[in-house]
XYZ file of C-alpha atoms in Angstrom:
563
model
C 96.137 118.262 75.223
C 94.039 119.983 77.844
C 96.765 120.096 80.461
C 99.350 121.216 77.963
C 97.070 124.096 77.011
C 96.690 125.053 80.637
C 100.413 125.100 81.168
C 100.889 127.491 78.290
C 98.172 129.808 79.459
C 95.269 128.330 77.464
C 91.915 128.867 79.160
C 89.380 127.841 76.535
C 88.053 125.108 78.809
C 87.993 127.138 82.026
C 84.638 126.591 83.732
C 82.702 129.706 84.713
C 81.848 128.785 88.302
C 80.354 131.118 90.902
C 79.629 131.101 94.635
C 76.652 128.741 94.312
C 78.756 126.139 92.509
C 81.486 126.341 95.149
C 78.890 126.041 97.932
C 77.579 122.789 96.437
C 81.130 121.460 96.247
C 81.869 122.484 99.845
C 78.791 120.680 101.154
C 79.749 117.532 99.276
C 83.338 117.586 100.548
C 82.134 118.044 104.116
C 79.791 115.060 103.832
C 82.513 112.841 102.347
C 84.965 113.614 105.146
C 82.176 113.159 107.694
C 81.472 109.665 106.382
C 85.158 108.817 106.705
C 85.206 110.053 110.319
C 82.099 108.045 111.249
C 83.401 104.902 109.508
C 86.605 105.124 111.553
C 84.652 104.343 114.703
C 83.824 100.853 113.437
C 87.449 99.887 112.717
C 88.982 97.680 115.381
C 90.742 94.993 113.310
C 92.507 94.712 109.975
C 89.482 92.882 108.545
C 87.328 95.861 109.522
C 89.706 98.151 107.626
C 90.210 96.003 104.534
C 86.836 94.193 104.212
C 84.443 96.226 106.399
C 84.245 93.293 108.808
C 82.265 91.406 106.104
C 79.099 93.026 107.468
C 77.622 95.229 104.698
C 74.142 94.653 103.181
C 73.758 93.706 99.519
C 72.213 96.991 98.375
C 75.193 98.913 99.787
C 77.845 96.620 98.290
C 75.897 96.444 94.999
C 75.823 100.209 94.525
C 79.450 100.470 95.690
C 80.370 97.732 93.201
C 79.080 99.765 90.267
C 80.204 103.116 91.673
C 83.775 101.861 92.103
C 83.849 101.292 88.360
C 82.045 104.531 87.556
C 85.195 106.606 87.884
C 87.381 108.618 85.559
C 87.787 105.626 83.265
C 84.040 105.409 82.868
C 83.060 109.086 82.685
C 85.863 110.686 80.683
C 86.984 107.457 79.012
C 83.627 106.293 77.689
C 82.649 109.805 76.625
C 85.985 109.958 74.782
C 85.191 106.617 73.159
C 81.734 107.881 72.218
C 83.256 110.868 70.445
C 85.965 108.789 68.779
C 84.210 105.479 68.047
C 80.464 106.212 68.199
C 77.628 104.032 69.472
C 79.804 100.917 69.095
C 81.157 101.897 72.501
C 78.090 100.191 74.059
C 80.003 96.953 73.490
C 82.075 97.894 76.541
C 78.859 97.548 78.573
C 76.554 95.016 76.937
C 79.299 92.604 75.878
C 82.232 93.839 77.965
C 80.560 94.079 81.394
C 77.076 92.685 82.048
C 77.698 88.997 81.112
C 80.861 88.877 83.234
C 79.123 90.558 86.184
C 76.349 87.955 86.011
C 78.923 85.141 85.816
C 80.711 86.534 88.866
C 77.508 86.681 90.901
C 76.068 83.308 89.915
C 79.177 81.143 89.670
C 82.331 82.789 91.051
C 81.296 84.377 94.339
C 80.550 81.031 96.036
C 84.222 80.126 95.544
C 85.506 83.473 96.758
C 83.225 83.915 99.729
C 82.978 80.356 101.044
C 86.782 79.993 101.139
C 87.001 83.217 103.225
C 89.890 84.558 101.171
C 90.828 88.191 101.713
C 91.919 88.736 98.117
C 92.241 87.168 94.679
C 96.016 86.587 95.130
C 95.236 84.599 98.292
C 93.054 82.279 96.217
C 95.975 81.828 93.805
C 98.234 80.811 96.704
C 95.791 78.219 97.969
C 95.069 76.860 94.496
C 98.673 76.854 93.237
C 101.681 77.869 95.366
C 103.435 80.847 96.953
C 105.299 81.729 93.744
C 102.038 82.026 91.829
C 100.642 84.069 94.703
C 103.604 86.452 94.696
C 103.504 87.010 90.916
C 99.789 87.750 91.048
C 100.059 90.052 94.073
C 102.866 92.131 92.545
C 101.221 92.390 89.115
C 97.904 93.394 90.693
C 99.557 96.029 92.884
C 101.366 97.546 89.892
C 98.159 97.553 87.839
C 96.205 99.316 90.611
C 98.824 102.038 90.976
C 98.851 102.671 87.231
C 95.049 102.705 87.114
C 94.866 105.010 90.131
C 96.952 107.465 88.158
C 94.234 107.599 85.487
C 91.581 108.577 88.026
C 93.912 111.061 89.678
C 94.813 112.647 86.344
C 91.140 113.043 85.442
C 90.328 114.518 88.850
C 93.135 117.033 88.406
C 91.607 118.132 85.078
C 88.469 119.330 86.834
C 90.363 121.075 89.633
C 92.634 122.761 87.110
C 89.651 124.067 85.195
C 87.968 125.246 88.380
C 90.871 127.109 89.918
C 93.477 127.427 87.168
C 96.069 125.581 89.242
C 98.973 123.820 87.564
C 98.791 120.113 86.743
C 101.186 119.220 89.570
C 99.274 121.155 92.237
C 95.934 119.811 90.995
C 97.173 116.202 91.143
C 98.628 116.585 94.640
C 95.535 118.287 96.084
C 93.298 115.617 94.552
C 95.456 112.863 96.037
C 95.424 114.397 99.520
C 91.641 114.601 99.586
C 91.153 110.946 98.589
C 93.871 109.934 101.044
C 92.011 111.578 103.914
C 88.782 109.627 103.764
C 90.336 106.257 102.867
C 92.890 106.472 105.678
C 90.168 107.465 108.135
C 87.468 104.974 107.225
C 89.190 102.155 105.358
C 86.978 100.146 103.000
C 83.813 101.130 104.900
C 84.586 104.803 104.344
C 85.208 104.109 100.660
C 82.088 101.955 100.220
C 79.618 104.300 101.914
C 81.092 107.229 100.033
C 80.730 105.241 96.806
C 77.009 104.791 97.488
C 76.670 108.561 97.951
C 78.842 109.181 94.912
C 76.660 106.955 92.726
C 73.662 109.245 93.189
C 75.754 112.413 92.909
C 77.191 111.144 89.623
C 73.693 110.573 88.244
C 72.647 114.053 89.334
C 75.628 115.511 87.503
C 75.334 113.585 84.223
C 71.576 113.515 83.634
C 71.267 117.316 83.101
C 74.220 117.204 80.699
C 72.491 114.595 78.523
C 69.046 116.206 78.659
C 70.288 119.706 77.803
C 72.686 118.361 75.167
C 70.000 116.366 73.356
C 67.666 119.353 73.485
C 70.361 121.501 71.872
C 70.985 119.006 69.074
C 67.296 118.462 68.350
C 66.909 115.096 70.053
C 68.267 111.736 68.935
C 67.360 112.267 65.277
C 68.909 115.729 65.345
C 72.092 114.291 66.861
C 72.306 111.730 64.066
C 71.795 114.453 61.463
C 74.540 116.670 62.916
C 77.122 113.882 62.959
C 75.941 112.603 59.546
C 77.752 109.288 59.727
C 75.427 106.237 59.867
C 78.319 104.037 60.956
C 78.592 106.013 64.185
C 75.103 104.851 65.196
C 75.394 101.147 64.394
C 76.949 98.638 66.767
C 77.846 95.730 64.467
C 78.050 97.278 60.998
C 81.537 96.960 59.530
C 82.803 94.235 61.902
C 83.474 91.606 59.233
C 86.751 89.728 59.541
C 89.217 90.638 56.808
C 87.714 93.969 55.833
C 86.449 95.654 58.969
C 85.421 99.313 58.977
C 83.810 99.573 62.403
C 85.709 101.911 64.755
C 86.229 99.039 67.215
C 87.440 96.589 64.582
C 86.135 93.112 63.711
C 83.729 90.891 65.629
C 86.473 88.462 66.674
C 88.262 91.173 68.642
C 85.011 92.549 70.077
C 83.544 89.191 71.137
C 86.619 87.260 72.246
C 88.987 90.103 73.120
C 86.606 92.543 74.797
C 83.675 90.265 75.615
C 85.718 87.385 77.005
C 89.369 88.075 77.796
C 89.174 91.695 78.959
C 85.651 91.660 80.376
C 85.863 88.470 82.415
C 89.430 89.329 83.373
C 88.293 92.637 84.860
C 84.986 91.774 86.476
C 85.774 88.329 87.881
C 89.432 88.571 88.945
C 90.082 92.286 89.503
C 90.207 92.531 93.285
C 89.298 96.225 93.278
C 85.802 95.066 92.242
C 85.655 91.667 93.961
C 86.612 93.330 97.258
C 83.197 95.049 97.387
C 81.402 91.718 97.148
C 83.691 90.119 99.742
C 82.683 92.828 102.224
C 79.024 91.690 102.085
C 77.459 90.295 105.246
C 76.842 86.764 103.898
C 77.189 84.633 100.795
C 73.707 85.506 99.540
C 74.507 89.221 99.724
C 77.919 88.608 98.129
C 76.339 86.852 95.133
C 73.757 89.616 94.686
C 76.371 92.384 94.842
C 77.515 92.257 91.175
C 73.988 91.337 90.044
C 72.510 94.438 91.646
C 75.295 96.454 90.032
C 74.554 94.928 86.617
C 71.105 96.556 86.377
C 72.282 100.211 86.341
C 75.325 99.158 84.311
C 72.998 98.323 81.405
C 71.694 101.890 81.211
C 74.822 103.875 82.087
C 75.794 104.217 78.368
C 73.023 106.806 78.113
C 74.978 108.974 80.558
C 78.510 108.334 79.307
C 78.503 107.545 75.580
C 75.768 109.970 74.514
C 77.678 113.001 75.913
C 80.615 111.989 73.707
C 78.348 111.959 70.662
C 76.857 115.324 71.655
C 80.333 116.797 72.032
C 81.287 115.509 68.579
C 78.199 117.192 67.151
C 78.469 120.644 68.779
C 82.075 121.144 69.937
C 84.365 122.086 67.009
C 87.503 120.983 68.871
C 86.241 117.370 68.890
C 86.729 117.069 65.130
C 90.013 116.271 63.395
C 93.020 114.063 64.090
C 94.338 116.420 66.778
C 91.141 116.209 68.865
C 91.617 115.474 72.553
C 88.595 113.301 73.224
C 89.171 113.440 76.988
C 87.820 117.001 76.797
C 84.308 115.919 75.706
C 82.619 116.084 79.134
C 84.374 119.270 80.372
C 83.628 121.029 77.074
C 79.921 120.204 77.337
C 79.833 121.404 80.929
C 81.386 124.683 79.846
C 79.012 125.200 76.919
C 75.692 123.857 78.213
C 75.249 124.104 81.960
C 74.095 127.173 83.934
C 75.539 127.933 87.348
C 74.092 125.764 90.064
C 73.560 122.906 87.647
C 77.238 123.306 86.756
C 78.109 122.936 90.431
C 76.144 119.674 90.625
C 77.848 118.379 87.464
C 81.314 119.270 88.757
C 80.496 117.576 92.051
C 79.362 114.507 90.111
C 82.636 114.403 88.195
C 84.696 114.761 91.351
C 82.601 112.028 92.979
C 83.239 109.700 90.043
C 86.966 110.268 90.074
C 87.243 109.802 93.821
C 85.176 106.584 93.650
C 87.518 105.122 91.042
C 90.625 106.253 92.880
C 89.315 104.886 96.190
C 88.613 101.491 94.591
C 92.162 101.276 93.238
C 93.808 102.356 96.484
C 91.678 100.182 98.782
C 92.431 97.190 96.542
C 96.135 98.046 96.565
C 96.461 98.470 100.331
C 94.675 95.156 100.985
C 96.816 93.141 98.573
C 100.022 94.879 99.642
C 99.367 94.194 103.323
C 97.839 90.700 103.168
C 99.659 89.310 100.140
C 103.053 90.998 100.022
C 104.033 92.476 103.399
C 102.590 89.886 105.809
C 103.687 86.661 104.059
C 107.038 87.826 102.626
C 108.367 90.773 104.617
C 107.203 90.804 108.259
C 105.455 87.629 109.410
C 103.506 86.665 112.521
C 102.867 90.082 114.003
C 99.782 91.161 115.915
C 96.722 92.262 113.955
C 97.070 95.912 114.977
C 100.469 96.033 113.294
C 98.986 95.005 109.939
C 96.199 97.530 110.359
C 98.849 100.247 110.592
C 100.695 98.796 107.589
C 97.428 99.106 105.661
C 97.142 102.790 106.521
C 100.792 103.477 105.637
C 100.488 101.583 102.351
C 97.479 103.768 101.524
C 99.695 106.839 101.797
C 102.453 105.199 99.763
C 100.020 103.978 97.112
C 98.487 107.399 96.586
C 101.960 108.927 96.468
C 102.951 106.560 93.666
C 99.590 107.255 91.997
C 100.615 110.908 91.771
C 103.543 109.819 89.619
C 101.519 107.466 87.422
C 99.009 110.272 86.768
C 101.622 111.885 84.536
C 101.813 108.688 82.468
C 98.053 108.862 81.858
C 98.435 112.501 80.821
C 100.312 111.387 77.694
C 97.217 109.757 76.144
C 94.482 111.660 74.288
C 91.992 108.860 75.065
C 92.464 107.387 78.539
C 90.296 104.396 77.642
C 92.922 103.277 75.136
C 95.507 103.471 77.909
C 93.408 101.638 80.487
C 92.513 98.827 78.093
C 96.216 98.398 77.416
C 96.779 97.923 81.157
C 93.906 95.438 81.325
C 95.383 93.400 78.472
C 98.707 93.281 80.345
C 97.412 92.352 83.786
C 93.749 91.263 83.845
C 93.556 89.008 80.800
C 96.543 86.785 81.795
C 95.232 86.417 85.349
C 91.781 85.453 84.128
C 93.240 82.866 81.757
C 95.085 81.214 84.646
C 92.196 81.598 87.067
C 89.472 80.108 84.877
C 91.610 77.118 83.892
C 92.569 76.575 87.525
C 88.914 76.644 88.550
C 87.703 74.044 86.062
C 90.817 71.899 85.486
C 91.863 70.043 88.632
C 95.037 68.734 87.001
C 96.544 72.227 86.438
C 99.777 72.074 88.422
C 101.083 74.696 90.882
C 103.918 75.767 88.598
C 101.488 76.125 85.703
C 99.945 79.000 87.650
C 103.286 80.808 87.832
C 104.413 80.384 84.241
C 100.915 80.862 82.837
C 100.701 84.350 84.341
C 104.192 85.354 83.231
C 103.677 84.004 79.710
C 100.328 85.778 79.377
C 101.787 89.115 80.427
C 104.718 88.670 78.032
C 102.346 87.793 75.169
C 100.191 90.895 75.733
C 103.221 93.201 75.916
C 104.743 91.629 72.791
C 101.498 91.985 70.840
C 101.272 95.666 71.800
C 104.644 96.157 70.139
C 103.920 94.050 67.044
C 100.274 94.979 66.410
C 100.838 98.597 65.265
C 103.169 97.332 62.527
C 100.548 94.993 61.031
C 98.378 96.563 58.319
C 95.250 94.682 59.412
C 95.062 96.777 62.584
C 95.002 100.073 60.704
C 91.989 101.800 59.167
C 91.354 100.419 55.691
C 94.000 97.768 56.442
C 96.547 100.316 55.294
C 99.703 101.048 57.294
C 99.582 104.653 56.105
C 96.299 105.204 57.964
C 95.792 105.531 61.747
C 96.068 102.388 63.851
C 93.069 101.103 65.800
C 94.396 101.172 69.360
C 91.367 99.472 70.869
C 91.477 96.641 68.360
C 95.139 96.057 69.178
C 94.175 95.891 72.867
C 91.451 93.340 72.119
C 93.739 91.073 70.131
C 96.516 91.540 72.689
C 94.146 90.210 75.353
C 93.264 87.226 73.142
C 96.978 86.510 72.671
C 97.524 86.706 76.440
C 94.772 84.157 77.148
C 95.801 81.690 74.437
C 99.500 81.789 75.272
C 98.773 81.449 79.010
C 96.617 78.373 78.369
C 99.201 76.728 76.102
C 102.012 77.330 78.593
C 99.877 76.075 81.490
C 99.103 72.870 79.579
C 102.771 72.280 78.744
C 103.975 72.969 82.285
C 101.256 70.764 83.763
C 102.443 67.838 81.654
C 105.959 67.980 83.119
C 105.227 69.019 86.740
C 103.249 67.260 89.488
C 99.661 68.228 90.225
C 98.438 69.295 93.633
C 96.701 66.528 95.637
C 92.907 66.717 95.388
C 92.499 66.840 99.160
C 94.357 70.191 99.110
C 91.965 71.584 96.478
C 88.704 71.116 98.362
C 86.467 74.101 97.796
C 88.946 75.622 95.338
C 88.014 73.848 92.103
C 84.741 73.002 90.424
C 83.331 69.613 91.460
C 85.538 69.212 94.550
C 83.579 70.769 97.453
C 84.998 71.374 100.906
C 82.928 69.419 103.440
C 83.868 71.907 106.162
C 82.658 74.985 104.279
C 79.135 76.381 104.709
C 76.429 74.721 102.641
C 76.023 76.985 99.617
C 72.404 76.002 98.996
C 71.294 76.984 102.503
C 73.574 80.032 102.620
C 72.004 81.422 99.470
C 68.403 80.439 100.180
C 66.022 83.049 98.778
C 63.896 84.721 101.441
C 62.035 86.957 98.966
C 61.538 86.565 95.219
C 63.367 89.801 94.499
C 66.479 88.457 96.244
C 66.839 85.572 93.791
C 70.316 85.681 92.154
C 68.912 83.806 89.150
C 66.146 86.378 88.652
C 68.583 89.292 88.958
C 71.240 87.716 86.759
C 69.165 86.310 83.934
C 66.875 89.354 84.052
C 69.910 91.595 83.445
C 71.010 89.409 80.538
C 67.514 89.514 79.046
C 67.355 93.319 79.146
C 70.814 93.481 77.579
C 69.786 91.212 74.705
C 66.692 93.321 73.981
C 68.673 96.573 73.911
C 71.384 94.977 71.758
C 68.759 94.028 69.167
C 67.236 97.525 69.209
C 70.627 99.150 68.534
C 71.823 96.475 66.119
């Protein structure tokens, strides 16, 4: 692996930076810290720190929504998937993201925003009981710390290549920098930095794609260099029973990725939902994920294509020992001149910090509001919980330093992150969606449904690799398909959670309907704001329906083109 090579003195991926590149980085760092300092001035309460006082405009929260996801997982992970799995990786966007983002904006945000919950676990408490709330809060906190380690590990890769520092020093320095601007500015500091980081990321990736395609002779030249038609087809080889597609069969792609993992991440992952909850009103909250869905459709051009380019022109990307996480850094080393290299490095750092900030800001909110305040120290003044939030930020990043070394053991961090999502996001979504549309689901069904779903996903991760169907050619002697195992693990988590919830509901009492007002479909809260008036369209371009269904339409067209 890259970091192992660095520890033994390998320098083949050392980036040749000069004074101009460092100057670009210095300016960016200064601006980021400056935003954190300015955001601090607006923090007077814990809600200001955790949810930006619910005062941000839709265009800000929309760009922050997509930027929070455009971190190490997206940049290094999707490029790694592009090099390993080919163009099929677009399924992570066009099936595994856009539909769920549209569903969140059109149908889910009214429930989140109108109930004034601070977090997804808080919704679970109000819908079910405190036990369900506690299980969800703890599992979410653990998931965010593990995911933060991925972003921190990726950020350390770039610093190590810049300065030649050891993995440990690179991880610690990266953590301290992210800690500074989150502790200063809270969610506002993170959100406004994420807006800046979105444009910096684009500025860093676009030259990489343009220069890379020029070097390979354009799209047709890229196809000729890879010389594998299957790498440029999205659905070829996805037949059940004899799949040959790198992502497996269509059942795993559609139901595992497109439903269980996708909806689990985009609709119940508080690190994303938190951005929408910080919007100034319900209309802006609904438009937040819909605005983010538009650039999400086209981001594969900046993440997957570099992986394909790296496979075509970087010899180290070929063979079973290839470390696909190196795809982006290797292209930066081989293709970019100084100055442009500085912009690209800045874009990578921006992406990693955006992802890390999203994980940590989600963690500190849930830890403070959903673990510390209700179960550890109750009924203290608001300022006390504001300080707990800042301390938990420090603690969370400290733990993230440790989890970064777990991520370092994987040669494709997307495989690792999808494993985490199958453990934590898919079971929560299964419970959440049934709770939303089934009024009878009992409080204890929420507890045991989550636990059973997590257990099912973990069990499948252990059993799947020993089943021939999940290996290339359906042969145990050939490599296993890690992503396919993740997809089916997520399906198992959802199905088992639903079965357990149904069984528990039969033998335990349901919650009275008057306690579920505004929390389930078809049972509105008469005291909540009128959703129709709160989301009234002032201009045609603000219409959630236009944004949402327009995004789906564009996705369908592109899916047909790359069929």
